[in-house]
Short mmCIF file of C-alpha atoms (C1' of nucleotides) in Angstrom, two decimals:
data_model
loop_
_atom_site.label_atom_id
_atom_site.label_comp_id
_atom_site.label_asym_id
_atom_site.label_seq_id
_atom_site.Cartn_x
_atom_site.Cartn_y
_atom_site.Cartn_z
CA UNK V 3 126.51 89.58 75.47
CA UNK V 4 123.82 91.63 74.20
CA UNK V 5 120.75 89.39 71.80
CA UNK V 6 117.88 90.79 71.29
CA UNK V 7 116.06 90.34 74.85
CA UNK V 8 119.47 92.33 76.21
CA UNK V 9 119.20 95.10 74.22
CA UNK V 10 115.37 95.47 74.35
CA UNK V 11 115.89 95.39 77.96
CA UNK V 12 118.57 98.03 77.99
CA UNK V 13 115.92 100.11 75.87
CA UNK V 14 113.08 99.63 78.70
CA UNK V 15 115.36 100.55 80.97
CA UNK V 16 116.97 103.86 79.90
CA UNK V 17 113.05 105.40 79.38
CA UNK V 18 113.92 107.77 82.63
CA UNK V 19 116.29 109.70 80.07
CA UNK V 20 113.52 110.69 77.71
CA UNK V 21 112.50 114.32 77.85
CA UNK V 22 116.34 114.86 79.46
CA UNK V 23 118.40 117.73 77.83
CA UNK V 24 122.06 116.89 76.78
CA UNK V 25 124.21 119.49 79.03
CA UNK V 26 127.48 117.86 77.98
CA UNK V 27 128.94 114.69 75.54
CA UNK V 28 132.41 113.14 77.04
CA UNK V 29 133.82 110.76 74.41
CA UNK V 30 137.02 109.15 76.85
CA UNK V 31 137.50 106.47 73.97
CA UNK V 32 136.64 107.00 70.13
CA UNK V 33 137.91 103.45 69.02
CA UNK V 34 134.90 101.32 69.14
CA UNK V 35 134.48 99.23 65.61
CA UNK V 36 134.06 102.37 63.97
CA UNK V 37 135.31 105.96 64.83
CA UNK V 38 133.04 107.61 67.12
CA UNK V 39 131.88 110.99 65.56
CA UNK V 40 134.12 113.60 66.14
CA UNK V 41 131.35 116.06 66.09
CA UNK V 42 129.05 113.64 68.87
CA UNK V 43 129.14 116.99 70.80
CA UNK V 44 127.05 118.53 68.63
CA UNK V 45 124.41 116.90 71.28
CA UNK V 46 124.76 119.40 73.44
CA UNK V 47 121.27 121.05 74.41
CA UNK V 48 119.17 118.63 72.37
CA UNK V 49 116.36 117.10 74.00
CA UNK V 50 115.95 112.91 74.24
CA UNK V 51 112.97 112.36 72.22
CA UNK V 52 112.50 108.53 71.52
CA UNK V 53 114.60 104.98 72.03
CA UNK V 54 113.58 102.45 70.01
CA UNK V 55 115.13 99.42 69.24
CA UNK V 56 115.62 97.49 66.02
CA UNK V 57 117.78 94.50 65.31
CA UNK V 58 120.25 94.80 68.12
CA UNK V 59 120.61 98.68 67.76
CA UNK V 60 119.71 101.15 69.82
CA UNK V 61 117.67 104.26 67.90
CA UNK V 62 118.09 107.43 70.12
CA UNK V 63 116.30 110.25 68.71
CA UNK V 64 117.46 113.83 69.55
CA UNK V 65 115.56 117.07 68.93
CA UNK V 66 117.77 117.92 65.86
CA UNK V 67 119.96 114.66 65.56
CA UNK V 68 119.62 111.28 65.59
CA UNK V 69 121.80 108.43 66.75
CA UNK V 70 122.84 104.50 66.17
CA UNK V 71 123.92 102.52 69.17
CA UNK V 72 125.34 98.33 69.18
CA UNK V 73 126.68 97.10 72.15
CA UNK V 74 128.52 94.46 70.26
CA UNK V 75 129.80 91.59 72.14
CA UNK V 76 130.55 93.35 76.06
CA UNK V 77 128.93 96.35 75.92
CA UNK V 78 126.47 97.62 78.26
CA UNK V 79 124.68 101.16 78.73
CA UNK V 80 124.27 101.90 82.28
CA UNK V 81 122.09 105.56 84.27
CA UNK V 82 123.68 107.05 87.05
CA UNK V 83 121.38 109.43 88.98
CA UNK V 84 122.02 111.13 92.87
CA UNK V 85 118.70 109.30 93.50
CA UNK V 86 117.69 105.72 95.08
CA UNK V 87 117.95 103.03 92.57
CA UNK V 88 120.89 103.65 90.39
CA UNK V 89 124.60 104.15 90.29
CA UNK V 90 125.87 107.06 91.98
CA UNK V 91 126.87 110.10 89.68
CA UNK V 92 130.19 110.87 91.50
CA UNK V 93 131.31 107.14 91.10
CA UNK V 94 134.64 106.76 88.90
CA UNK V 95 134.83 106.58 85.69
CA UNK V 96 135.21 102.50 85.10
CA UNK V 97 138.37 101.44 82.51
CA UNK V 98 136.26 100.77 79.10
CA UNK V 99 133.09 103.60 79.95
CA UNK V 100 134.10 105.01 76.65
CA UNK V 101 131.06 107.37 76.50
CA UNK V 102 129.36 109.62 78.73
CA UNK V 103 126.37 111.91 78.37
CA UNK V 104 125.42 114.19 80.95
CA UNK V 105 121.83 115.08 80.78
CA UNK V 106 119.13 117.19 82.71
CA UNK V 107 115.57 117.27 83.55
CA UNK V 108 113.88 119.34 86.07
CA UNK V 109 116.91 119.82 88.51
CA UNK V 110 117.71 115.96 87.91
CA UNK V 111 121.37 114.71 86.77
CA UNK V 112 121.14 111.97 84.64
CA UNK V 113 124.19 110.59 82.98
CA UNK V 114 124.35 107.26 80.68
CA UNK V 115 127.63 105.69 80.10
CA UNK V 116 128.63 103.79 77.74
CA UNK V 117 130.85 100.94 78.90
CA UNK V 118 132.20 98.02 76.27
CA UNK V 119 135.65 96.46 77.62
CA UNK V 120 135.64 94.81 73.76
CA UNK V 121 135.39 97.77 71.76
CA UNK V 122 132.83 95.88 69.07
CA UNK V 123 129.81 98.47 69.82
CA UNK V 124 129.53 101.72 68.32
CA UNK V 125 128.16 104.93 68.26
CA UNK V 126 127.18 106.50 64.67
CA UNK V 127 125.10 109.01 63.42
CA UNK V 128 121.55 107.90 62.04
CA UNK V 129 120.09 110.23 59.55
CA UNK V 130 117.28 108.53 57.91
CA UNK V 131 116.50 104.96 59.42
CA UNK V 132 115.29 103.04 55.94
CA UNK V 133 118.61 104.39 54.03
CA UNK V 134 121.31 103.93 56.84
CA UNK V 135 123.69 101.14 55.81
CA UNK V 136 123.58 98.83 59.06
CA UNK V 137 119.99 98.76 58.90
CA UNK V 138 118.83 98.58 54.93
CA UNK V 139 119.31 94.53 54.73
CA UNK V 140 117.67 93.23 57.57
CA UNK V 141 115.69 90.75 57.88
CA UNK V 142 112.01 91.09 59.78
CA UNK V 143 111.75 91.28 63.83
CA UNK V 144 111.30 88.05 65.29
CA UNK V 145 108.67 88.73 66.95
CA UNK V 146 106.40 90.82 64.26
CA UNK V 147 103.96 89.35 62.19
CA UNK V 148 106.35 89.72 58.93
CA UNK V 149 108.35 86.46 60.80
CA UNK V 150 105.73 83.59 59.62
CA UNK V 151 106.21 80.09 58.69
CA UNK V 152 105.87 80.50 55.16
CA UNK V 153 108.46 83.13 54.97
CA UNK V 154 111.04 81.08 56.89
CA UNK V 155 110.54 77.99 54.68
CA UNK V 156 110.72 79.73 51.57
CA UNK V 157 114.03 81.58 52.92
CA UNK V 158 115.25 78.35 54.33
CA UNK V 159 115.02 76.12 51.43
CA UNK V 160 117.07 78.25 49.26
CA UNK V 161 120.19 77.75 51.34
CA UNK V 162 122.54 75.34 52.06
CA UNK V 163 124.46 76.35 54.69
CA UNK V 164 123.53 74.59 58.12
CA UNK V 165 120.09 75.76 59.38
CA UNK V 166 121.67 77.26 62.77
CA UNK V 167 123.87 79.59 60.76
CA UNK V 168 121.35 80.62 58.35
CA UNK V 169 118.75 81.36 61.28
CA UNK V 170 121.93 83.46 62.44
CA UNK V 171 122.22 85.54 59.31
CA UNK V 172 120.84 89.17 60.45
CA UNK V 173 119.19 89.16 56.81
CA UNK V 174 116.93 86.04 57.03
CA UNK V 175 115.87 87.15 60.79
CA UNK V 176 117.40 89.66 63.71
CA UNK V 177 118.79 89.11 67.01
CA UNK V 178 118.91 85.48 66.94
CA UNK V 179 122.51 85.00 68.36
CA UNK V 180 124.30 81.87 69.49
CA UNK V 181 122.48 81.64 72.65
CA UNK V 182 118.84 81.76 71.65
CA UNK V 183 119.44 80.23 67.78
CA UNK V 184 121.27 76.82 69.93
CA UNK V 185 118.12 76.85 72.52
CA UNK V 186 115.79 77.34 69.56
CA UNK V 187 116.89 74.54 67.73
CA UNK V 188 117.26 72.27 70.75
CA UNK V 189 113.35 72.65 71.44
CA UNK V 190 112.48 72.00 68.05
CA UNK V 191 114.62 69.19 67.81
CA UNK V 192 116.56 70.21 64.73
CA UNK V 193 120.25 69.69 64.65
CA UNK V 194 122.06 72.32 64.28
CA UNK V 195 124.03 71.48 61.41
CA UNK V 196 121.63 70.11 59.24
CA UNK V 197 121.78 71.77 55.89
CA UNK V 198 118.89 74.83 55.77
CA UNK V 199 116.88 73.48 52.86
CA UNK V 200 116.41 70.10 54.31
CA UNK V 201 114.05 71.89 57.40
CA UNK V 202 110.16 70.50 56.93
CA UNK V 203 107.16 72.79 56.78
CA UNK V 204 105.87 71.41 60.32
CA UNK V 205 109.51 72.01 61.27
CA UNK V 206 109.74 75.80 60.32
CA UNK V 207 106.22 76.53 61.63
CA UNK V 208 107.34 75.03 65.14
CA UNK V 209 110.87 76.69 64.93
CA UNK V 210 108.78 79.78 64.48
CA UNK V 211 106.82 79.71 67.37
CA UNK V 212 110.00 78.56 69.39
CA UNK V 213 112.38 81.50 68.42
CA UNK V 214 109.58 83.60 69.47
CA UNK V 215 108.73 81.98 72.78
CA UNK V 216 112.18 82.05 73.65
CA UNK V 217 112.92 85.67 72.95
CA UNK V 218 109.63 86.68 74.47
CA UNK V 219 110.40 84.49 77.55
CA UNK V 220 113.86 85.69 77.50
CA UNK V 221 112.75 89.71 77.66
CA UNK V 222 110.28 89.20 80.26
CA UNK V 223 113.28 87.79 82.21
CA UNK V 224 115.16 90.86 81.42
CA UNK V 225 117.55 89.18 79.49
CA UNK V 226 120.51 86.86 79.69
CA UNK V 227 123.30 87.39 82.01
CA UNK V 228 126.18 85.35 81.27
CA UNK V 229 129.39 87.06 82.56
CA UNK V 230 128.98 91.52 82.46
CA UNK V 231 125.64 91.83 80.70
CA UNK V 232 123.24 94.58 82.91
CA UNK V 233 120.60 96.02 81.90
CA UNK V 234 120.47 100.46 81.83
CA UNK V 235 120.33 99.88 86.31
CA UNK V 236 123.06 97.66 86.70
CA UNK V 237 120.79 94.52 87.08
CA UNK V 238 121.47 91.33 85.77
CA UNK V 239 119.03 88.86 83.69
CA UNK V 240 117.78 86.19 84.64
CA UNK V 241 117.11 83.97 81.57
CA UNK V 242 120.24 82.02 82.15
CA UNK V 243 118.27 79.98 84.72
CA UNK V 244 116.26 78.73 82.00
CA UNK V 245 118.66 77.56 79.37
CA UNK V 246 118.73 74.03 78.35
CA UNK V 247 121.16 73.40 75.81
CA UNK V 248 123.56 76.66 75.76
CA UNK V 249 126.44 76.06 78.10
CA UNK V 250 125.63 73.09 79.25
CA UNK V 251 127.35 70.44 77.20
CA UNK V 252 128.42 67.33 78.57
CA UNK V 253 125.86 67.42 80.84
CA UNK V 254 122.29 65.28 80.52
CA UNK V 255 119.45 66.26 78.04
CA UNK V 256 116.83 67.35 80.17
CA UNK V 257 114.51 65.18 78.12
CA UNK V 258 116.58 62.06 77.27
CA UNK V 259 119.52 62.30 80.20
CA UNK V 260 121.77 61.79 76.91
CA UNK V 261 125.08 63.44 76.90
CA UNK V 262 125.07 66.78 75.50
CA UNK V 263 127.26 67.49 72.69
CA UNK V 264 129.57 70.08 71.48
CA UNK V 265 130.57 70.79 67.73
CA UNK V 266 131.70 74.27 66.20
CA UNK V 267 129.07 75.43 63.13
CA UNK V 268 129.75 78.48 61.51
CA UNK V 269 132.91 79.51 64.00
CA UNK V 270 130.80 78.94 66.97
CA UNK V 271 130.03 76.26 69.35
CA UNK V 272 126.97 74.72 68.97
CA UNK V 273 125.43 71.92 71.53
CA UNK V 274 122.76 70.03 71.03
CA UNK V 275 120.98 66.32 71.89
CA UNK V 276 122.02 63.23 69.61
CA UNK V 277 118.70 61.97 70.20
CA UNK V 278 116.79 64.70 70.00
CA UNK V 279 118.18 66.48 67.43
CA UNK V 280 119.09 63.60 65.22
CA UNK V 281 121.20 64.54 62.31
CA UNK V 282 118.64 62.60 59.97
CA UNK V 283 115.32 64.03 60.49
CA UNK V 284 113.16 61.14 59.40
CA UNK V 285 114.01 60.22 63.37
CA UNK V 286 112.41 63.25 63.96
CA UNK V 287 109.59 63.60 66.73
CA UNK V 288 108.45 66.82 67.37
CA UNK V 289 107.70 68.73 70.82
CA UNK V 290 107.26 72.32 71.59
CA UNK V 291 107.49 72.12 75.82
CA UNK V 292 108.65 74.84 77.82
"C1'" DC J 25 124.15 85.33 44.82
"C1'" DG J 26 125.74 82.19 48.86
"C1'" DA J 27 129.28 80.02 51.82
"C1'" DA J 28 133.45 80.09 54.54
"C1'" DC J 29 136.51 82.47 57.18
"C1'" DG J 30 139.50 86.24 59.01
"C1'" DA J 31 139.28 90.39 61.43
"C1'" DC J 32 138.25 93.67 65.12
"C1'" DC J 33 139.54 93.83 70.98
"C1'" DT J 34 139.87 92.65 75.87
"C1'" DG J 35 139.19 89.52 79.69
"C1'" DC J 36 139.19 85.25 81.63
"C1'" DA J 37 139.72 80.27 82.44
"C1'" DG J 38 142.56 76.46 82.12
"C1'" DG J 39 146.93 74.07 81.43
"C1'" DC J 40 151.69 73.88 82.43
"C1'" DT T 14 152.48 83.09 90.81
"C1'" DG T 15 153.06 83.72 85.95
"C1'" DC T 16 152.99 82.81 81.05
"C1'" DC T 17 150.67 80.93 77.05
"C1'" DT T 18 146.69 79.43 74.53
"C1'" DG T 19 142.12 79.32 73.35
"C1'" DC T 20 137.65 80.88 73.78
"C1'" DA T 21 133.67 84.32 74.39
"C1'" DG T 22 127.21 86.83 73.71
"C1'" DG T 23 128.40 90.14 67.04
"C1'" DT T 24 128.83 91.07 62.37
"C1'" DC T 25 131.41 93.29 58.57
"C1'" DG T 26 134.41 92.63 54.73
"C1'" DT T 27 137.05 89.66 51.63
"C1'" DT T 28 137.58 85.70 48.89
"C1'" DC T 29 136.18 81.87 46.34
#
DNA sequence: CGAACGACCTGCAGGC
DNA sequence: TGCCTGCAGGTCGTTC
């Protein structure tokens, strides 16, 4: 599930919980990809400060602790509230809500559960943001000003790998998954295995400005909703409407009415255009329509 | 250092 | 209907 648009969304939407006081900390399941702390009830009483995002984690700041949240592959973070608009607090427990936090704010019940049938999330302590291990070798946001041109190029043309995987890699640039880093590529017209080093300056400046489009376009849609993905009310995405490659192989090129194809780069399926994204570049013609 | 690939885990779709 | 296989939005760790 969860890109970057998903979890910024999730962020925007659990804002109701700041200020909220921690009253209790139900861990049902510790398993997720790494042991969740033993001591997470150490929450207790502390105060919701901030939620930021960066890379696909979740920073939530508490008054005397702070925490690391990833919602891996299935995971989702959902509000439940006795109040019009959200889940119900008294509803059951769902198989796979692994976490629960009950918090309070002015006579309000708030809880946020944590729900990830996959298990590939987790929940960690976060002590100091520039020295915690998950987060020291990323790569810039997409959509700051540290992702230019230039800096792509320069990171591109030292690898060899195919440019979708490398555009992948959470150290050359965050949150570009499979879903965005195939659309990407399709509206720059860059196949998707063509080796990283080979990309053109006029092709990394428009690949730029397409990865951020997308991911912009995609969070003002409130995300991507494939199968279980909801944002922090239970609502879906809607940026799934828009895609033009992802999913849809075998079926026309909206530009070309070619058939899309299918190949697996880097362990994951990959579609793209023959025609538009032709293996050779020097067929290249460029476009940047949305 | 970079590249390739297995691993983690559950749910679901498709084939038989 | 049920069983089996393969695949899925992420990314870390190991090996070469």
């Amino acid at each position: 599930m969860p890109e970057l648009p998903e979890v910024e969304t999730t962020r925007r939407s659990l804002a109701p919980l700041i200020g909220a006081q921690v009253q209790q900390v139900q861990v049902h399941n510790p398993a997720l990809r790494w042991p969740v702390p033993a001591d997470l009830h150490r929450l207790t009483g502390q105060t919701l400060l901030t939620l930021q995002r960066r890379s696909k984690y979740l920073l939530a700041r508490f008054s005397q602790d702070g925490t690391l949240w990833h919602l891996g592959m299935s995971g989702s973070l959902t509000i439940h509230a006795d109040r019009p608009g959200y889940f119900p607090v008294a509803q059951p427990r769902r198989k796979h809500d692994h976490l629960i936090l009950d918090l309070a704010q002015q006579g309000q019940h708030w809880q946020l559960r944590y729900h990830d049938p996959r298990r590939f999330g987790c929940c960690l302590w976060l002590d100091d943001e520039d020295s915690h291990p998950l987060l020291t070798r990323l790569g810039p946001e997409p959509l700051s000003v540290d992702f230019t041109p230039d800096y792509l190029l320069q990171t591109l043309e030292r690898r060899t790998a195919p440019v979708k995987s490398v555009l992948m890699d959470n150290a050359v640039v965050v949150g570009v998954g499979n879903i965005y880093a195939t659309e990407a590529l399709f509206q720059t017209g860059i196949h998707p295995a063509r080796p990283a080093h080979g990309v053109t300056a006029a092709e990394a400046d428009l690949l730029v400005k397409n990865v951020r489009q997308i991911l912009q376009t995609a969070i003002d849609l409130g995300g991507t909703t494939l199968r279980d993905y909801v944002n922090g009310f239970g609502e879906n995405g809607y940026f799934q409407q828009t895609l033009q490659a992802y999913g849809r192989a075998g079926e026309p090129c909206i530009r070309c009415q070619q058939t899309l194809q299918t190949s697996r780069i880097g362990q994951r399926a990959s579609v793209y255009c023959p025609v538009c994204q032709p293996a050779c570049p020097s067929l290249q013609r460029y476009s940047n329509s949305r």
